[in-house]
Coordinates of C-alpha atoms in Angstrom, one line a residue:
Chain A
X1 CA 24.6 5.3 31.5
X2 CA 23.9 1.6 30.5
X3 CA 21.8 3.2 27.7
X4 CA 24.9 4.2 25.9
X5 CA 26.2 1.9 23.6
X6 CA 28.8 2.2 20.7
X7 CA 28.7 6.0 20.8
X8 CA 24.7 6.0 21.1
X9 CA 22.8 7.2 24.1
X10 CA 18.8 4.9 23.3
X11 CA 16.0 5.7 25.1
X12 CA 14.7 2.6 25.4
X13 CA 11.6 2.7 28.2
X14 CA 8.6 1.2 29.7
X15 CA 6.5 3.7 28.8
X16 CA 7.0 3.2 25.1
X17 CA 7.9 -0.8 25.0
X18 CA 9.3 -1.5 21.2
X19 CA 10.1 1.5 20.5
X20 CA 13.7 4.0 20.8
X21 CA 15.0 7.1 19.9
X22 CA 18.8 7.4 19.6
X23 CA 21.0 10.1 20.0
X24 CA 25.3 9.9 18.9
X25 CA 26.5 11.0 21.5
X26 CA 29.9 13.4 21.8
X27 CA 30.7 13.9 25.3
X28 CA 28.3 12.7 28.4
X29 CA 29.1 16.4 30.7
X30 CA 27.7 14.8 33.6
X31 CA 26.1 12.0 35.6
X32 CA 24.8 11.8 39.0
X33 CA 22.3 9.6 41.2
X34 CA 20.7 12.7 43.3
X35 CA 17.9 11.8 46.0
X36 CA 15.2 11.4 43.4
X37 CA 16.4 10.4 39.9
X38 CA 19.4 9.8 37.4
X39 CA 20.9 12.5 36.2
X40 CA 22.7 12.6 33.2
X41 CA 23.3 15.6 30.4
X42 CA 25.2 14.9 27.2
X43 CA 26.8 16.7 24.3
X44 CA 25.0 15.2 21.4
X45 CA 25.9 15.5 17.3
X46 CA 23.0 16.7 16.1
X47 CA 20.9 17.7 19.2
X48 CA 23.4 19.7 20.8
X49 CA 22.8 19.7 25.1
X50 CA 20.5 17.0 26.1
X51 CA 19.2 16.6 29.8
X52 CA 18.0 13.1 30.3
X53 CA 16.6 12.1 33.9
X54 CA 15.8 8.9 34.8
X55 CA 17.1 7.4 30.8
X56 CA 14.4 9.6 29.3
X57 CA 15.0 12.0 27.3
X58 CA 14.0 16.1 28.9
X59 CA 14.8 18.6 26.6
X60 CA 17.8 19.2 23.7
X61 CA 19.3 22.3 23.0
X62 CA 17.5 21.6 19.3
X63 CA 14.3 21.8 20.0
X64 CA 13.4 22.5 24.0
X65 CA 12.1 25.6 22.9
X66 CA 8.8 24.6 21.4
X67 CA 8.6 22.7 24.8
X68 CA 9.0 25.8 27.0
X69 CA 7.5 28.3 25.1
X70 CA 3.9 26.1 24.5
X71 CA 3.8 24.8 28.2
X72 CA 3.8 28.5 29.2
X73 CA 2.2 30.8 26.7
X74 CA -0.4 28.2 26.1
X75 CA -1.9 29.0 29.9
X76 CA -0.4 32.5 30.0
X77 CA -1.9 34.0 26.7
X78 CA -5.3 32.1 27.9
X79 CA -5.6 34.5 30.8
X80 CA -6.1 37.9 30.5
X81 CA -4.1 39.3 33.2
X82 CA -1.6 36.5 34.2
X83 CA 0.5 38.8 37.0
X84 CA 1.4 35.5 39.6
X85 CA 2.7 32.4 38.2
X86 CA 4.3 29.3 40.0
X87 CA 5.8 26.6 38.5
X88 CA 6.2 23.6 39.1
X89 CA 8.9 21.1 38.3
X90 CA 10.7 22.9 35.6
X91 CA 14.4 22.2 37.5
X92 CA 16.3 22.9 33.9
X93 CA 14.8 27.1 34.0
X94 CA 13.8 26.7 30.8
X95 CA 10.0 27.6 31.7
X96 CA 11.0 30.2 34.2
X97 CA 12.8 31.7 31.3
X98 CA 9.9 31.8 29.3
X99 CA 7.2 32.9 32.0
X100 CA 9.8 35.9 32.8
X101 CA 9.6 37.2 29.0
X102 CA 5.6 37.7 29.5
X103 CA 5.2 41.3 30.0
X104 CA 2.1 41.4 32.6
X105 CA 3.8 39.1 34.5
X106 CA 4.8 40.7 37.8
X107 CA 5.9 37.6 40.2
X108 CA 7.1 34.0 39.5
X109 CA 7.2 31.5 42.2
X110 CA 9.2 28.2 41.5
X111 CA 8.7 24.7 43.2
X112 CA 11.3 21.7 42.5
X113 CA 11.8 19.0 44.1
X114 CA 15.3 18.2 43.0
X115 CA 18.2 21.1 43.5
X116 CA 20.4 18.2 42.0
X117 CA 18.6 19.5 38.4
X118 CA 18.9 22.7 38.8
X119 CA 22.6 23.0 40.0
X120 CA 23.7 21.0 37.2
X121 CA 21.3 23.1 34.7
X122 CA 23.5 26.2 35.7
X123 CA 26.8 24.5 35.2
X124 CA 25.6 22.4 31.7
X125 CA 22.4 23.9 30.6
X126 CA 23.1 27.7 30.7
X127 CA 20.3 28.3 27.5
X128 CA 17.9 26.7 30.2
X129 CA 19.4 28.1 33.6
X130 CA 19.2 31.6 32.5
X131 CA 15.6 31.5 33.4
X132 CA 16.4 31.5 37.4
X133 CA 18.5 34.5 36.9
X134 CA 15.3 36.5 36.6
X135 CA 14.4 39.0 39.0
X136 CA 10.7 38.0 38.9
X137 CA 11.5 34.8 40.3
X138 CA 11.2 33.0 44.1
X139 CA 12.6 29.8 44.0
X140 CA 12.2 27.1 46.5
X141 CA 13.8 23.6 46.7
X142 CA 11.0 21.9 48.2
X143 CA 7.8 19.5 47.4
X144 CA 4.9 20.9 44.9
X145 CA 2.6 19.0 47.0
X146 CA 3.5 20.4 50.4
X147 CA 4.4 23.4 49.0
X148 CA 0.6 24.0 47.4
X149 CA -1.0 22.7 50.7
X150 CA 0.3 25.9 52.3
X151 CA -0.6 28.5 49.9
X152 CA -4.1 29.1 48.8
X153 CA -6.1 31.4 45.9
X154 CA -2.5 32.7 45.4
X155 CA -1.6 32.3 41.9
X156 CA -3.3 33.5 38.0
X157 CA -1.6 30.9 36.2
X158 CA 0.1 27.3 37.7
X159 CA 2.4 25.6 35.1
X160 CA 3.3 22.3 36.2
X161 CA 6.4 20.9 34.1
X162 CA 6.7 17.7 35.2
X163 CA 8.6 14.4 33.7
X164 CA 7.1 11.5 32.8
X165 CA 4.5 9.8 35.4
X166 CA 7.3 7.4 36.7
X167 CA 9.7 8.7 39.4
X168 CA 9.5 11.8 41.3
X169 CA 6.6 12.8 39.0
X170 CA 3.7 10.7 39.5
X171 CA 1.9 12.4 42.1
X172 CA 1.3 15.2 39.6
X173 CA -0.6 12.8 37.1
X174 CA -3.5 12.3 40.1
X175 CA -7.0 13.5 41.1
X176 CA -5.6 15.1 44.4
X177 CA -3.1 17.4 42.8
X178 CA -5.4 18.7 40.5
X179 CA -7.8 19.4 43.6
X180 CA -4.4 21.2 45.2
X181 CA -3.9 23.1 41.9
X182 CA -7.8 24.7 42.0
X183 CA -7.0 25.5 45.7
X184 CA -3.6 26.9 45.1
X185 CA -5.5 29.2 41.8
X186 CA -6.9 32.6 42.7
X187 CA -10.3 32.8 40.8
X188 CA -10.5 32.3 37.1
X189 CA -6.8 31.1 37.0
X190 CA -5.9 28.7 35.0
X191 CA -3.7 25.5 35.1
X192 CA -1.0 23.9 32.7
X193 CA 0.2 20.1 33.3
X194 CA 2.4 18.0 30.9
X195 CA -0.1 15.4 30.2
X196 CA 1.6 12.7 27.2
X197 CA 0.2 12.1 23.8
X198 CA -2.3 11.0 22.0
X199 CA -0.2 9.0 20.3
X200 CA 1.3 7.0 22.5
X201 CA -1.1 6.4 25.3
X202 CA -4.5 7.7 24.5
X203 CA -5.7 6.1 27.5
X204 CA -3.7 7.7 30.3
X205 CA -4.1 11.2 28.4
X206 CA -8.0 10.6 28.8
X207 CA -7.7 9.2 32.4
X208 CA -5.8 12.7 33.4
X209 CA -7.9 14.8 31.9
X210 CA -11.2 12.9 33.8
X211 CA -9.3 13.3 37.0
X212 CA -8.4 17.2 36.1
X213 CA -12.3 17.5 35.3
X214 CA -13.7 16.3 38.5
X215 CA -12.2 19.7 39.9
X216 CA -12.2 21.7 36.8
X217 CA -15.4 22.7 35.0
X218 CA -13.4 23.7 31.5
X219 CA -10.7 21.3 30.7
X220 CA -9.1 21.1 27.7
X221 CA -6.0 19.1 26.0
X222 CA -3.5 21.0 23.4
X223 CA -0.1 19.7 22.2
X224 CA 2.7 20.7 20.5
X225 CA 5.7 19.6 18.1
X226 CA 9.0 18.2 20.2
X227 CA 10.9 16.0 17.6
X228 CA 12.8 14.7 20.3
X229 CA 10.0 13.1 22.2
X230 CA 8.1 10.0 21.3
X231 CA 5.8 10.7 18.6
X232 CA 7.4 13.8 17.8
X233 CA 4.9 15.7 20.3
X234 CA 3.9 16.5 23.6
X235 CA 0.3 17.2 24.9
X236 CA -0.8 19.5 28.1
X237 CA -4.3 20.0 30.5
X238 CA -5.1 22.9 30.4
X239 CA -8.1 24.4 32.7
X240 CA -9.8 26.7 34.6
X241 CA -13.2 26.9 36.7
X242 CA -14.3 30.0 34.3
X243 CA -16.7 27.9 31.9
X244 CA -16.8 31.3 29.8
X245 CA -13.4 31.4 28.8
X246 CA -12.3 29.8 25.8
X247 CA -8.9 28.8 26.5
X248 CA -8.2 28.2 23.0
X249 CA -8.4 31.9 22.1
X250 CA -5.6 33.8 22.9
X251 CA -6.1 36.8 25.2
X252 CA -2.7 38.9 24.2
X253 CA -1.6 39.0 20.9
X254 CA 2.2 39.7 21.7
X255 CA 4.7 41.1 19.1
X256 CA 6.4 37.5 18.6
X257 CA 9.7 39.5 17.5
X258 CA 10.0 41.5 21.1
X259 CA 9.3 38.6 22.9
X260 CA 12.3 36.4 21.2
X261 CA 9.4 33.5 20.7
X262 CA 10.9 31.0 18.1
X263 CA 7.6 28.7 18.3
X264 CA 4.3 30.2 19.8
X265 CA 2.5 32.8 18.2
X266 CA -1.3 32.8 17.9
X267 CA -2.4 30.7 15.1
X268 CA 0.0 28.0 16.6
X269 CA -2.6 28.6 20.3
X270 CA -5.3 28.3 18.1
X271 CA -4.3 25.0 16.5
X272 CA -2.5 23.4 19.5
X273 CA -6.4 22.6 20.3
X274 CA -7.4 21.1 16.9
X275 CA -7.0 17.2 17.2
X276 CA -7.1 14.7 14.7
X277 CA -10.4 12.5 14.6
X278 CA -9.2 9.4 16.4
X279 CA -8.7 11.4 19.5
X280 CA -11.5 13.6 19.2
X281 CA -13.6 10.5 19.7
X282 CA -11.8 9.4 22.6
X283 CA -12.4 12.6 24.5
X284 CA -16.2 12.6 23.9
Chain B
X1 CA 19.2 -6.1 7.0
X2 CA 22.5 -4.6 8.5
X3 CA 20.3 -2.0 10.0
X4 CA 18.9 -5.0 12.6
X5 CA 21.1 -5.7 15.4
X6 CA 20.1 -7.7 18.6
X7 CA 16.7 -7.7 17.4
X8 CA 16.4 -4.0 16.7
X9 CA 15.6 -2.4 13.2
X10 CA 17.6 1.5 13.8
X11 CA 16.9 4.0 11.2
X12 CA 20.2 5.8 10.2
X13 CA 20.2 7.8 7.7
X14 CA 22.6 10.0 6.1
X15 CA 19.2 12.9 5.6
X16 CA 19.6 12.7 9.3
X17 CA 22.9 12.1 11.2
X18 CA 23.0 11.4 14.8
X19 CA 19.6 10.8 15.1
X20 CA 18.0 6.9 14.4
X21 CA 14.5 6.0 15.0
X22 CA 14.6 2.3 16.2
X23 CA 11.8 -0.7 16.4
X24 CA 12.1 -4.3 18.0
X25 CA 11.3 -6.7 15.4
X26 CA 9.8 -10.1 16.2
X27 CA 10.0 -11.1 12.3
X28 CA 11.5 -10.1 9.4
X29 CA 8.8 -10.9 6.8
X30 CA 10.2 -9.9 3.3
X31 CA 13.3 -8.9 2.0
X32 CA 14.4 -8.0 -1.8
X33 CA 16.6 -5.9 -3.9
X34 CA 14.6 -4.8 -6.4
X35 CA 15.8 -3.2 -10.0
X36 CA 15.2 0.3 -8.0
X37 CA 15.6 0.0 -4.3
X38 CA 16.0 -2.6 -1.4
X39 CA 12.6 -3.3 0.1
X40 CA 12.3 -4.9 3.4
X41 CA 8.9 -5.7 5.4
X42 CA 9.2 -6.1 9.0
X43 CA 6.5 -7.1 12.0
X44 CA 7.2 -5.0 14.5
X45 CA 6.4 -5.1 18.2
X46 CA 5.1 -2.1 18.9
X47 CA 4.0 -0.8 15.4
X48 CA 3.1 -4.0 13.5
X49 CA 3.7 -4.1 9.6
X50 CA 6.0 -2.0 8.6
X51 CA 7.9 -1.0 5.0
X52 CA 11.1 0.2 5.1
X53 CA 12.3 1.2 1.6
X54 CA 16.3 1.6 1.3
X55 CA 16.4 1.2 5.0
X56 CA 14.1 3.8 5.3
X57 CA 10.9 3.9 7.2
X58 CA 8.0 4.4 4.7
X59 CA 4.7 3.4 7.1
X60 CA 3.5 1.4 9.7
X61 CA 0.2 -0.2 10.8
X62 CA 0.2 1.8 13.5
X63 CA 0.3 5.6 12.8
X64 CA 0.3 5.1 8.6
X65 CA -3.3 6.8 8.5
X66 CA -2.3 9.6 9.4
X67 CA 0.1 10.2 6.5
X68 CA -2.0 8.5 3.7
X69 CA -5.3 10.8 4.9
X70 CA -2.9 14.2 5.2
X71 CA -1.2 13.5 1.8
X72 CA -4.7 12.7 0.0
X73 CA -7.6 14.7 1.9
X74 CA -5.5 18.3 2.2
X75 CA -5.5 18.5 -1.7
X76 CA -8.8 16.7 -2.8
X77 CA -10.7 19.1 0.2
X78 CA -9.2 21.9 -1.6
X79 CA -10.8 21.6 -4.8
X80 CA -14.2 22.0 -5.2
X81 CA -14.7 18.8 -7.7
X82 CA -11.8 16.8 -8.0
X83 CA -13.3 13.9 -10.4
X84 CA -9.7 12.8 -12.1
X85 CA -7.0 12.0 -9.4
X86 CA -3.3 11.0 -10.6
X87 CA -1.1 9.2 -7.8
X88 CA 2.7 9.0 -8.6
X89 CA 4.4 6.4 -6.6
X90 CA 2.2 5.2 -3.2
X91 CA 3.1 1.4 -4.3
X92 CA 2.0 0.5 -0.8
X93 CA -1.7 1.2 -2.0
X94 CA -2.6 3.7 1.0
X95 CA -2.6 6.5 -1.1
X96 CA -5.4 4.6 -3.6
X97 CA -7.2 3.7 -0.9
X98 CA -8.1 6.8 1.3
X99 CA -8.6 8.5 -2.9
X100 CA -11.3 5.7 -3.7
X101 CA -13.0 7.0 -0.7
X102 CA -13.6 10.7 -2.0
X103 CA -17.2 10.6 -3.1
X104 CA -16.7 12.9 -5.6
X105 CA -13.8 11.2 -7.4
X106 CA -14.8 9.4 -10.6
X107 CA -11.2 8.0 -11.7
X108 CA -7.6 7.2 -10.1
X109 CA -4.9 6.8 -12.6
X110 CA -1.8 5.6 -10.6
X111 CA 2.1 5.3 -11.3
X112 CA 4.6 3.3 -9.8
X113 CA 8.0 2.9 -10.9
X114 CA 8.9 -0.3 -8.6
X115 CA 6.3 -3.0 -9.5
X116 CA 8.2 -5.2 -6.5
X117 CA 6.7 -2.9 -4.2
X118 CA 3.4 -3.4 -5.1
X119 CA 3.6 -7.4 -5.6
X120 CA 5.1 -7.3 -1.8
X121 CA 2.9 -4.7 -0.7
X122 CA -0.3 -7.3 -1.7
X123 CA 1.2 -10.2 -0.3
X124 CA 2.6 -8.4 3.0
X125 CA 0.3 -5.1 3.7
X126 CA -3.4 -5.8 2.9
X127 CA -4.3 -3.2 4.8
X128 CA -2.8 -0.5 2.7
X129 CA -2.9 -2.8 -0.7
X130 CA -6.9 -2.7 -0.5
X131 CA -6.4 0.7 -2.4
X132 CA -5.8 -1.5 -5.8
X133 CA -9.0 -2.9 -5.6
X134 CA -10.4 0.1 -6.0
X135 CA -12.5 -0.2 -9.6
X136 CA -12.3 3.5 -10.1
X137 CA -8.3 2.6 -10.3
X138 CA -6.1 2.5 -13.4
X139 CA -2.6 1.6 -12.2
X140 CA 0.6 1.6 -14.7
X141 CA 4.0 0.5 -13.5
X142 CA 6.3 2.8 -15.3
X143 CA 8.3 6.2 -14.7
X144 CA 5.9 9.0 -13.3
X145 CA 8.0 11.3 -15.4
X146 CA 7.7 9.5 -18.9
X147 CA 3.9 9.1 -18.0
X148 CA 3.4 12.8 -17.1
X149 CA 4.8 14.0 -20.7
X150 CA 2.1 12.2 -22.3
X151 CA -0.5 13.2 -20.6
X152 CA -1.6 17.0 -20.4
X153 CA -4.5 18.6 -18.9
X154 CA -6.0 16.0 -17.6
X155 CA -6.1 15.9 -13.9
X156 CA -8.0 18.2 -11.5
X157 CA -5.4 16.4 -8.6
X158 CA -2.1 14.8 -8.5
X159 CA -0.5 13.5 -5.4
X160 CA 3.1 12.7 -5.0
X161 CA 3.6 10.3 -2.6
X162 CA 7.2 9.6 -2.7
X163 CA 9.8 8.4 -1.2
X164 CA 12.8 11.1 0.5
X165 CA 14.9 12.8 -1.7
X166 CA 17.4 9.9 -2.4
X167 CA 17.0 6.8 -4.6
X168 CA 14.3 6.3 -7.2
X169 CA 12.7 9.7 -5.9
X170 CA 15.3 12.3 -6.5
X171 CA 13.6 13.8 -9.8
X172 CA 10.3 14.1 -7.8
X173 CA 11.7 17.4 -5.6
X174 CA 13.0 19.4 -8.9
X175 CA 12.0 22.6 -10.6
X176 CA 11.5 20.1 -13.9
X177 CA 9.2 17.7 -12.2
X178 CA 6.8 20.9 -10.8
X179 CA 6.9 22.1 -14.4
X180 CA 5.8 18.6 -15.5
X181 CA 2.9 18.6 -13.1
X182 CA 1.5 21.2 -13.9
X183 CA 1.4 20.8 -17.7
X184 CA -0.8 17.4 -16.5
X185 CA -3.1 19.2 -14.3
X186 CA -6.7 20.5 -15.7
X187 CA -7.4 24.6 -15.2
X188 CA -7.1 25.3 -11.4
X189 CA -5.6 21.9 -10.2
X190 CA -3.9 20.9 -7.6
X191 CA -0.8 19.0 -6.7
X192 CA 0.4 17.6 -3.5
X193 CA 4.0 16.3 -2.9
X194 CA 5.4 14.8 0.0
X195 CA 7.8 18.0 0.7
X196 CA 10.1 17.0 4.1
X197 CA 9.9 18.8 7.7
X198 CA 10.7 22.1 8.9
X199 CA 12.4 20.9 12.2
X200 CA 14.6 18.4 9.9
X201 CA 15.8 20.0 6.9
X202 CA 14.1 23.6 6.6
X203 CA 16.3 24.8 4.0
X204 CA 15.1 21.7 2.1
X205 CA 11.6 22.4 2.5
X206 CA 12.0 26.0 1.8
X207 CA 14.2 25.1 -1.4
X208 CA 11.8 22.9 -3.1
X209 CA 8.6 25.6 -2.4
X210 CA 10.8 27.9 -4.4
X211 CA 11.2 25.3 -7.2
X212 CA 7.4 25.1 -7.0
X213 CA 6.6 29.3 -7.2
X214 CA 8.4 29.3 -10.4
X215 CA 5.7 27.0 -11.7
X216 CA 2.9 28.0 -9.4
X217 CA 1.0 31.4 -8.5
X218 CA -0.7 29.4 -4.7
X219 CA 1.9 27.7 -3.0
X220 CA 1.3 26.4 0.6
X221 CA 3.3 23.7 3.2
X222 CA 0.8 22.3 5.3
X223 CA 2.0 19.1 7.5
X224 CA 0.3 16.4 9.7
X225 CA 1.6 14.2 12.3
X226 CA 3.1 10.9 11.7
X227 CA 5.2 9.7 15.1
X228 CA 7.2 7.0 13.1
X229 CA 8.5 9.7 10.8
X230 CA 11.9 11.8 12.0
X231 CA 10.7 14.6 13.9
X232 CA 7.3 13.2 14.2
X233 CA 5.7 14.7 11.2
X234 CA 5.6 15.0 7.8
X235 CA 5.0 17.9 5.3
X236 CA 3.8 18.4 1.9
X237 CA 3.7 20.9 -0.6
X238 CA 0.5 22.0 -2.3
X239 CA 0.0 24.2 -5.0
X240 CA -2.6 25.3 -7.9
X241 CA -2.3 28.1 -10.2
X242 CA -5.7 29.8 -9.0
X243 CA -4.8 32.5 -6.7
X244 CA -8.4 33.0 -5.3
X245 CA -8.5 29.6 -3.9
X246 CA -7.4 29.7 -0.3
X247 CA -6.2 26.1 -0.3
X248 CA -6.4 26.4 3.9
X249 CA -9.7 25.8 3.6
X250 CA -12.0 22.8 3.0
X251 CA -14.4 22.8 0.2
X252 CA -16.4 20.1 1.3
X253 CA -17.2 19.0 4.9
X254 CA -17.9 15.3 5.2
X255 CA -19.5 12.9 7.3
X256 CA -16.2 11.6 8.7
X257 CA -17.9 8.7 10.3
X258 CA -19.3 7.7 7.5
X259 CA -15.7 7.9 5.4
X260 CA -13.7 5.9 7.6
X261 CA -11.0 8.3 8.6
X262 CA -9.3 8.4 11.8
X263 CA -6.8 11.5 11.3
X264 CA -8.7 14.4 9.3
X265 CA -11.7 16.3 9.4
X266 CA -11.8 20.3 8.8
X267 CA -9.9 21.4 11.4
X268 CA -7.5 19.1 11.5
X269 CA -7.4 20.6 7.1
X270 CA -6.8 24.1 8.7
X271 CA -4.6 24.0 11.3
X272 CA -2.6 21.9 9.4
X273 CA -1.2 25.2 7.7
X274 CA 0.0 26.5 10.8
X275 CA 3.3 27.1 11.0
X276 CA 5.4 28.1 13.8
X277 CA 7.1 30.9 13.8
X278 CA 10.9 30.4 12.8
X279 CA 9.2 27.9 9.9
X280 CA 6.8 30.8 9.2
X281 CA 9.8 33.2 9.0
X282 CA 11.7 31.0 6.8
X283 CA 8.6 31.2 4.1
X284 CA 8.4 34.7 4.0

């Protein structure tokens, strides 16, 4: 709440020192101090419904879309027959929301750590929440970590949506939870983690994706267009054990219409993959 | 200057209410009212040298390649010999530079209305100014519409590297100014304008490629990432009244080590034509 000032909500952070987007604020909805972070959703001018946790800035009524829908159809449309996801993180719905529109989808399991986030999703965030209203969907308020460590070679596709590796989150940035993901996968599945930018920290990007690859033998790094995040873009791990599938070629090509998909269709897959020279090289 | 408060340089801008990009300053190096614009040059913490034309941000040290290499590789790549090169505006010298580097370019005739941008550009932003020292470079200070009607048929490229659509570069987004280019083009030319964002102001975008069709057969909007830009990226327009050139795709591969560029190469060319799919449904 100290981050609003005349009217203007700044996310001024750590992570990006020098640096702040700001959003004029209408009306802050609500604000709480739950067991793990600060939660706080506003009514902005141009943004619409913003959830920030922890003064960062989660997803906008704007553009959380291109969010949801690449952090899910990126690792769904990779695998051929993607029938039993789990999720975790993801406390707004928006991703369960998206996961539930697949159609070989048969069962969704959801992990978060917070029920905080996802009781004030359902009273605030009801463009997000909807996604927990699906009758695919298993959802537990309860550790990712422990939660993984008692179920094995259960799930096709595990989409970790995760906030930024401070807080609650940073045990999901870490060599040992991508060793709990591969043991959590059923064979060839396939794993989605937020994983930063290019942009803004190269270094931390490359560090997760040589942690992901010391349990992973095909590891790859996609990204897609968020305005609303720094840089204006968000990057995910993506990975599996099956060295013969290119992950960058989408299995399904879906009518985009049927699906109500505002921002994934296949070229986009293709391209999420394609990265400029600078952080090519840094991947090498 | 009013845009600096408590050490902070915040981007507000009517193009974009309730949203403001903001940048710690540690020194304001340059100031001036010019005859066309105020120009201010600021050392940033996070993002070094940085231009701000009518308290808008134009490029920084940090993440400028990106835009220069998008705005000058996407078109030159597209043509098979692009020998003649005309820049309108670019008075930071980026622009000339990342052209000079095109091994098949014999001449760069540049035109920049504000001569006070490229005096402070020199003194402030050697690292973009280089471009002027180009020998292959002829550079006028004038009006790129007075220059345009005197010349015809005579460039195989022209890039627009303007300003947004308020101060000295209104003209540059208007039906008139697209028939004006291509009167100054050679047979199966190719412009490239700096066209606006499809998560900012789509109908914008989508208003000035209709200007362009009534001028041009090939019309494309192809973008590239720029973090200090709203949204995150930037987009252009590109055009060329030879229908059997797929503009998507890159005439000549280079040795991108040996050209110096951090941002392009040919898939970075292709995938910049991606669109997703509410931006690909507002171009049909």
């Amino acid at each position: 709440m100290d981050q609003i000032e005349n009217g203007w909500f700044s996310e001024r952070s750590q992570l990006w020192p020098g640096q702040a987007m700001s959003l004029q604020v209408q009306k802050v909805l609500y604000h709480e101090k739950s067991e793990y972070q600060d939660i706080l959703i506003l009514n902005t001018k141009s943004h619409g419904r913003t959830l920030v946790l922890d003064g960062i800035i989660q997803c906008t009524e704007y553009d959380e879309f291109s969010y949801q829908e690449a952090i899910t159809f990126f690792p769904l449309c990779a695998h051929s027959c993607p029938m039993d996801v789990l999720i975790v993180g993801g406390g707004d719905g928006g991703v369960a929301r998206e996961v539930a529109k697949h159609p070989l989808v048969k069962h969704i399991t959801q992990v978060e750590i917070d029920g905080s986030v996802i009781e004030a999703s359902k009273k605030y965030l009801p463009f997000m929440a909807v996604g927990f209203d699906s009758p695919k969907l298993d959802l537990h308020v309860c550790d990712g970590f422990e939660f993984m460590q008692n179920h094995t070679n259960s799930y096709d596709v595990i989409i970790t949506d995760s906030s930024d590796p401070i807080g609650p989150a940073v045990n999901l940035f870490t060599e040992s939870y991508f060793a709990l993901l591969k043991r959590a996968l059923k064979p060839n599945g396939i794993i989605c983690s937020q994983a930063g930018t290019i942009w803004n920290n190269l270094r931390h990007v490359r560090s997760t994706t040589l942690s992901c690859r010391k349990h992973f033998a095909n590891v790859r790094y996609a990204y897609a267009s968020v305005p609303t995040y720094p840089t204006g873009q968000i990057g995910f791990i993506i990975a599996t054990d099956n060295v013969s599938n290119d992950l960058q070629d989408p299995k399904q090509l879906f009518d985009v219409e049927s699906l109500d998909l505002k921002y994934y269709n296949a070229d986009v897959h293709k391209s999420a993959f394609v990265l400029p020279t600078f952080a090519k090289r840094a991947f090498i």
